[in-house]
Short mmCIF file of C-alpha atoms in Angstrom, two decimals:
data_model
loop_
_atom_site.label_atom_id
_atom_site.label_comp_id
_atom_site.label_asym_id
_atom_site.label_seq_id
_atom_site.Cartn_x
_atom_site.Cartn_y
_atom_site.Cartn_z
CA MET X 21 -30.15 33.13 21.21
CA ARG X 22 -27.64 31.25 18.59
CA ILE X 23 -30.27 27.96 18.55
CA ALA X 24 -32.70 29.61 18.14
CA ARG X 25 -30.99 31.62 15.31
CA SER X 26 -29.62 27.98 14.06
CA ALA X 27 -33.19 26.31 14.22
CA GLY X 28 -34.63 29.45 12.60
CA GLU X 29 -31.81 28.87 9.80
CA ALA X 30 -32.74 24.82 9.05
CA SER X 31 -36.12 25.53 9.26
CA LEU X 32 -36.08 27.68 6.42
CA LEU X 33 -33.47 25.60 4.35
CA ALA X 34 -36.06 22.86 4.91
CA ALA X 35 -39.08 24.75 3.78
CA CYS X 36 -36.92 25.79 0.60
CA VAL X 37 -36.11 22.14 -0.58
CA SER X 38 -39.22 21.26 0.08
CA ALA X 39 -40.92 23.23 -1.98
CA LEU X 40 -38.31 22.67 -4.95
CA CYS X 41 -38.61 18.88 -4.63
CA ILE X 42 -42.77 19.50 -4.60
CA MET X 43 -42.88 21.94 -7.65
CA PRO X 44 -42.06 19.87 -10.19
CA ALA X 45 -44.15 16.48 -8.86
CA PRO X 46 -47.56 18.24 -10.83
CA ALA X 47 -45.70 17.77 -13.99
CA ALA X 48 -44.60 14.98 -13.62
CA PHE X 49 -47.83 12.89 -12.83
CA ALA X 50 -49.32 15.44 -15.65
CA HIS X 51 -46.74 13.58 -18.04
CA GLY X 52 -45.97 10.78 -16.41
CA ALA X 53 -42.92 8.11 -17.27
CA GLY X 54 -40.96 8.69 -20.66
CA GLN X 55 -42.57 12.55 -21.63
CA GLY X 56 -40.87 15.37 -20.75
CA THR X 57 -42.21 19.21 -21.01
CA GLY X 58 -40.66 22.05 -23.16
CA GLY X 59 -37.25 19.36 -23.11
CA TRP X 60 -37.33 18.61 -19.74
CA SER X 61 -37.61 15.15 -18.74
CA ILE X 62 -39.91 15.73 -15.46
CA THR X 63 -40.95 12.13 -15.07
CA GLY X 64 -41.82 9.82 -12.05
CA LEU X 65 -38.61 8.09 -12.18
CA THR X 66 -36.56 11.05 -11.35
CA VAL X 67 -39.03 13.33 -9.46
CA VAL X 68 -39.55 10.91 -7.20
CA PRO X 69 -36.28 9.17 -5.73
CA LEU X 70 -34.81 12.79 -5.73
CA GLY X 71 -37.56 14.36 -4.22
CA VAL X 72 -37.67 12.23 -1.67
CA ALA X 73 -33.16 12.14 -1.14
CA LEU X 74 -33.72 15.64 -0.88
CA LEU X 75 -36.19 15.51 1.57
CA ILE X 76 -35.03 12.80 3.96
CA TYR X 77 -31.41 15.21 4.06
CA SER X 78 -32.85 18.17 3.69
CA GLY X 79 -35.28 17.10 7.32
CA GLY X 80 -32.19 15.65 8.90
CA ILE X 81 -30.23 18.61 8.14
CA ALA X 82 -33.11 20.63 9.88
CA ARG X 83 -33.24 18.02 13.22
CA LEU X 84 -29.52 18.24 13.38
CA TRP X 85 -28.46 22.30 13.37
CA ARG X 86 -31.81 22.48 15.96
CA ARG X 87 -29.77 20.61 18.03
CA ALA X 88 -26.07 20.87 18.01
CA GLY X 89 -26.41 24.85 15.70
CA ALA X 90 -26.16 25.27 12.14
CA GLY X 91 -22.65 24.17 11.00
CA ARG X 92 -21.92 21.17 13.43
CA GLY X 93 -22.30 17.44 13.17
CA VAL X 94 -22.85 18.52 9.35
CA ALA X 95 -20.30 21.33 8.08
CA TRP X 96 -21.47 24.02 5.55
CA TRP X 97 -18.73 22.74 3.23
CA GLN X 98 -20.74 19.61 3.29
CA LEU X 99 -23.63 21.04 2.68
CA ALA X 100 -22.74 22.35 -0.09
CA CYS X 101 -21.41 19.69 -1.42
CA PHE X 102 -24.68 17.52 -1.46
CA ALA X 103 -26.32 20.41 -3.27
CA ILE X 104 -23.86 19.92 -5.73
CA GLY X 105 -24.25 16.68 -6.07
CA TRP X 106 -27.78 17.50 -6.57
CA SER X 107 -27.90 19.84 -8.88
CA ALA X 108 -25.78 17.88 -10.89
CA LEU X 109 -28.20 14.70 -10.64
CA ALA X 110 -30.77 16.66 -11.56
CA ALA X 111 -29.62 18.42 -14.26
CA ALA X 112 -28.21 15.10 -15.99
CA LEU X 113 -31.59 13.37 -15.23
CA MET X 114 -34.19 16.02 -15.86
CA SER X 115 -32.80 18.61 -18.05
CA PRO X 116 -32.83 19.00 -22.07
CA LEU X 117 -29.60 17.63 -22.17
CA HIS X 118 -31.07 13.72 -21.56
CA GLU X 119 -33.36 14.02 -23.79
CA LEU X 120 -30.72 15.51 -25.97
CA GLY X 121 -27.99 12.39 -25.44
CA GLU X 122 -30.86 10.11 -27.41
CA ARG X 123 -30.13 11.52 -30.03
CA LEU X 124 -26.92 13.00 -30.08
CA PHE X 125 -23.55 10.78 -28.85
CA THR X 126 -22.20 13.69 -27.97
CA ALA X 127 -24.70 15.34 -25.10
CA HIS X 128 -24.71 11.24 -24.26
CA MET X 129 -21.02 11.29 -23.18
CA LEU X 130 -21.75 14.79 -21.56
CA GLU X 131 -24.66 13.24 -19.47
CA HIS X 132 -22.83 10.53 -18.39
CA GLU X 133 -19.50 12.61 -17.12
CA VAL X 134 -21.19 14.91 -15.05
CA LEU X 135 -23.22 11.91 -13.24
CA MET X 136 -19.35 9.80 -13.03
CA VAL X 137 -17.00 13.09 -12.23
CA VAL X 138 -19.60 15.77 -10.98
CA ALA X 139 -22.77 14.07 -8.90
CA ALA X 140 -20.81 10.87 -7.51
CA PRO X 141 -17.74 12.51 -6.04
CA ALA X 142 -19.68 15.64 -4.42
CA LEU X 143 -22.55 13.75 -2.91
CA VAL X 144 -19.17 11.26 -1.42
CA LEU X 145 -17.76 14.03 -0.04
CA SER X 146 -20.92 15.54 1.80
CA ARG X 147 -20.84 11.94 3.77
CA PRO X 148 -25.16 12.23 3.39
CA PHE X 149 -25.70 9.49 5.64
CA GLY X 150 -25.36 10.59 8.85
CA ALA X 151 -27.77 13.97 8.15
CA MET X 152 -30.26 11.63 6.31
CA MET X 153 -30.19 9.28 9.81
CA TRP X 154 -31.05 11.78 11.83
CA ALA X 155 -34.46 12.75 9.85
CA LEU X 156 -35.60 9.61 10.77
CA PRO X 157 -37.81 8.09 13.70
CA PRO X 158 -35.56 6.41 16.55
CA VAL X 159 -36.82 3.04 16.36
CA ILE X 160 -35.82 2.99 12.43
CA ARG X 161 -32.17 4.57 13.01
CA ARG X 162 -31.56 1.85 15.53
CA ARG X 163 -32.62 -0.86 13.34
CA LEU X 164 -31.23 0.64 10.38
CA ALA X 165 -27.72 0.53 12.73
CA ARG X 166 -28.19 -3.53 13.51
CA ALA X 167 -29.32 -4.13 10.22
CA ALA X 168 -25.52 -2.96 9.06
CA ARG X 169 -24.13 -5.30 11.44
CA TRP X 170 -24.88 -8.00 10.01
CA PRO X 171 -22.25 -9.93 8.61
CA VAL X 172 -23.24 -10.95 5.73
CA LEU X 173 -23.69 -6.92 4.31
CA ARG X 174 -21.19 -6.24 6.42
CA ILE X 175 -18.68 -8.31 4.82
CA THR X 176 -20.45 -7.14 1.05
CA TRP X 177 -19.92 -3.68 1.71
CA ARG X 178 -16.46 -4.52 3.05
CA GLY X 179 -15.56 -5.98 -0.72
CA LEU X 180 -17.77 -3.67 -3.11
CA ILE X 181 -15.47 -0.44 -1.10
CA GLU X 182 -12.44 -2.56 -1.27
CA PRO X 183 -10.65 0.13 -3.59
CA ALA X 184 -9.35 -2.87 -6.23
CA SER X 185 -12.87 -4.24 -6.38
CA ALA X 186 -14.79 -0.77 -7.02
CA THR X 187 -12.31 0.64 -9.37
CA ILE X 188 -12.84 -2.69 -11.42
CA LEU X 189 -16.49 -2.05 -11.28
CA HIS X 190 -16.72 1.72 -12.30
CA GLY X 191 -14.31 0.27 -14.70
CA LEU X 192 -16.03 -2.70 -16.05
CA ALA X 193 -19.31 -0.37 -16.44
CA ILE X 194 -18.05 1.70 -18.67
CA TRP X 195 -16.18 -0.58 -20.94
CA SER X 196 -19.30 -2.44 -21.05
CA TRP X 197 -22.28 0.64 -21.84
CA HIS X 198 -19.63 1.36 -24.82
CA MET X 199 -19.93 -1.53 -26.11
CA PRO X 200 -22.26 -0.98 -29.68
CA VAL X 201 -24.59 -3.81 -28.82
CA LEU X 202 -25.35 -2.79 -25.03
CA PHE X 203 -24.89 1.37 -26.46
CA ASP X 204 -28.12 0.82 -28.81
CA ALA X 205 -30.08 -1.28 -26.04
CA ALA X 206 -30.03 1.20 -24.01
CA LEU X 207 -31.86 3.74 -27.19
CA ALA X 208 -33.82 1.57 -27.74
CA SER X 209 -35.14 0.97 -24.34
CA GLU X 210 -36.46 3.62 -22.04
CA PRO X 211 -35.60 0.50 -19.16
CA VAL X 212 -32.40 -0.35 -20.45
CA HIS X 213 -30.90 3.06 -20.52
CA TRP X 214 -32.03 3.77 -16.68
CA LEU X 215 -30.54 0.63 -16.25
CA GLN X 216 -27.01 2.28 -17.90
CA HIS X 217 -27.67 5.20 -15.92
CA PHE X 218 -28.06 3.53 -12.52
CA SER X 219 -25.16 1.42 -13.08
CA PHE X 220 -22.96 4.64 -14.37
CA LEU X 221 -23.87 6.55 -11.01
CA ALA X 222 -23.93 3.53 -8.15
CA SER X 223 -19.87 2.30 -9.66
CA ALA X 224 -18.87 5.58 -9.28
CA LEU X 225 -20.28 6.43 -5.82
CA LEU X 226 -18.76 2.88 -5.07
CA PHE X 227 -15.85 4.27 -6.52
CA TRP X 228 -15.21 7.93 -5.29
CA TRP X 229 -16.27 6.38 -1.22
CA ALA X 230 -13.37 3.92 -1.75
CA LEU X 231 -11.00 6.07 -2.68
CA LEU X 232 -12.13 9.10 -0.28
CA ASN X 233 -13.18 7.52 2.40
CA GLY X 234 -12.60 4.23 4.71
CA ARG X 235 -8.93 1.97 4.02
CA ALA X 236 -7.60 4.18 1.51
CA ARG X 237 -8.01 7.52 3.32
CA ARG X 238 -6.66 5.70 6.88
CA ARG X 239 -4.22 4.22 4.51
CA GLY X 240 -2.48 7.77 3.45
CA TYR X 241 -4.70 8.19 0.10
CA GLY X 242 -1.72 5.87 -1.76
CA ALA X 243 -3.63 3.28 -2.69
CA SER X 244 -6.43 6.09 -4.26
CA VAL X 245 -4.19 7.80 -5.86
CA PHE X 246 -2.58 4.73 -8.06
CA TYR X 247 -6.35 3.45 -8.65
CA LEU X 248 -7.73 6.90 -9.84
CA PHE X 249 -3.87 7.09 -12.26
CA PHE X 250 -5.21 3.92 -13.86
CA THR X 251 -8.54 5.16 -14.63
CA SER X 252 -7.58 7.82 -16.11
CA MET X 253 -5.82 6.32 -17.98
CA HIS X 254 -8.53 3.31 -19.31
CA CYS X 255 -10.42 6.34 -19.81
CA GLY X 256 -8.29 8.33 -22.14
CA LEU X 257 -7.61 5.09 -24.48
CA LEU X 258 -11.67 4.45 -24.15
CA GLY X 259 -12.01 8.18 -25.34
CA ALA X 260 -9.07 8.03 -27.98
CA ILE X 261 -10.70 5.04 -29.23
CA LEU X 262 -13.83 7.16 -30.01
CA ALA X 263 -12.33 9.87 -31.00
CA LEU X 264 -9.42 8.05 -33.77
CA SER X 265 -12.17 6.49 -35.19
CA LYS X 266 -12.59 5.71 -38.71
CA ASN X 267 -15.91 4.09 -38.51
CA GLU X 268 -19.65 4.92 -37.54
CA LEU X 269 -19.31 3.17 -34.23
CA PHE X 270 -22.51 5.06 -31.67
CA VAL X 271 -25.37 5.85 -34.41
CA PRO X 272 -28.22 7.44 -32.05
CA ARG X 273 -31.64 6.99 -33.09
CA ASN X 274 -32.90 9.47 -34.68
CA SER X 275 -29.41 11.31 -34.76
CA VAL X 276 -29.60 15.65 -34.24
CA ALA X 277 -26.01 15.73 -35.13
CA SER X 278 -26.84 17.60 -38.28
CA GLN X 279 -28.67 20.19 -36.53
CA TRP X 280 -25.38 21.19 -34.65
CA ASN X 281 -23.35 20.88 -38.45
CA LEU X 282 -21.34 17.49 -37.33
CA THR X 283 -21.63 14.46 -38.98
CA VAL X 284 -22.28 11.13 -37.14
CA LEU X 285 -18.70 10.19 -37.42
CA GLU X 286 -17.96 13.44 -35.76
CA ASP X 287 -20.41 13.84 -33.46
CA GLN X 288 -19.15 10.26 -32.08
CA GLN X 289 -15.29 11.75 -32.20
CA LEU X 290 -16.45 14.86 -30.20
CA GLY X 291 -18.22 12.46 -27.52
CA GLY X 292 -15.28 10.75 -27.34
CA LEU X 293 -12.84 13.81 -27.27
CA ILE X 294 -14.90 15.04 -24.28
CA MET X 295 -13.44 11.42 -22.95
CA TRP X 296 -10.35 11.55 -23.16
CA VAL X 297 -9.77 14.49 -22.63
CA GLY X 298 -11.75 16.06 -20.12
CA ALA X 299 -13.27 12.81 -18.17
CA SER X 300 -9.23 11.33 -18.26
CA ALA X 301 -8.41 14.77 -16.92
CA PHE X 302 -10.76 14.90 -14.09
CA TYR X 303 -9.50 12.18 -12.46
CA LEU X 304 -5.78 12.52 -13.14
CA ALA X 305 -6.20 16.09 -11.41
CA ALA X 306 -8.25 14.23 -8.75
CA ALA X 307 -5.20 12.22 -8.25
CA LEU X 308 -2.70 14.84 -8.28
CA ILE X 309 -4.60 16.57 -5.25
CA LEU X 310 -4.78 13.58 -3.49
CA ALA X 311 -1.16 12.80 -3.96
CA ALA X 312 -0.59 16.37 -2.52
CA PHE X 313 -2.89 15.45 1.10
CA TRP X 314 -0.52 11.68 1.20
CA ILE X 315 2.86 13.51 0.83
CA GLY X 316 1.92 16.28 3.09
CA SER X 317 0.36 13.32 5.70
CA GLY X 318 3.36 11.67 5.05
CA SER X 319 6.03 14.93 6.46
CA SER X 320 3.97 15.44 8.65
CA ALA X 321 3.84 12.07 10.50
CA THR X 322 8.22 12.09 9.85
CA LYS X 323 8.04 15.63 11.98
CA LYS X 324 6.38 13.98 14.48
CA VAL X 325 8.68 10.95 15.07
CA ALA X 326 11.17 12.90 14.30
CA GLY X 327 10.30 15.55 17.49
CA THR X 328 9.01 11.73 19.69
CA ALA X 329 12.32 10.88 19.16
CA SER X 330 14.41 13.72 19.86
CA SER X 331 12.26 14.32 23.32
CA MET X 332 13.61 10.81 24.42
CA ARG X 333 16.75 11.73 24.10
CA ASN X 334 16.76 15.16 25.27
#
């Protein structure tokens, strides 16, 4: 009876998710790349990858829960994290925020912070790969598993998810794209703009994966606390430079700052303030949370050792 109910819930979930993916598609092909509708940037470049990822994930969840029962294998909180991360991606890349970000620096900054401090950590916490693998045929799953054991891929992946290297890559992405020449290039060219989005998201995913999973997790998050604190500091520094600057470093094309009762300089300063206070505060809060886990795990280990020693004496 429970299995039947679980299968029904999983099927309903998959149906709803599929409907969400399919509905925007006609608009995407009708308007073509680079065009929006009603302020929404509904294009095949965003709808297709987001829709495919959602379909694969929902299909995997449906198959897994049909066999194991709802909430088993993938917990409900992980499903919620994936929903938050996917929705944040959609909001950043397709909502009016994306189009406004090309003409208002503050919106541009908000869009990138949504990608890096909302979507990326939520997707990493959801650990979606296991669920997605369940959506694939067994033959493909086996081939992917064999490919993942290739020495070159394993060595490359281990290097990328080392906390130090992941933190450096994430920091380079943030600082590089805030050089005026690259910022202007991103606004002048749609492919460069999407490269900017990709580098922010990819580096953020590696960064959060390195700090929340793998070796950092096994070591008790001590290194993660340090690297999050470091990231908070350098993001705060960059934000402060933008917020306190008396010169217009970034001037979006066809700026609409005046429509928001802002000068171009004030728009830049407000965007810098968002990074200085908002983004750096988020990284710092994450560091404090992981520090609590780190201290808690240390206390538990100490109590366990003390208990073992006491039992040996007795």
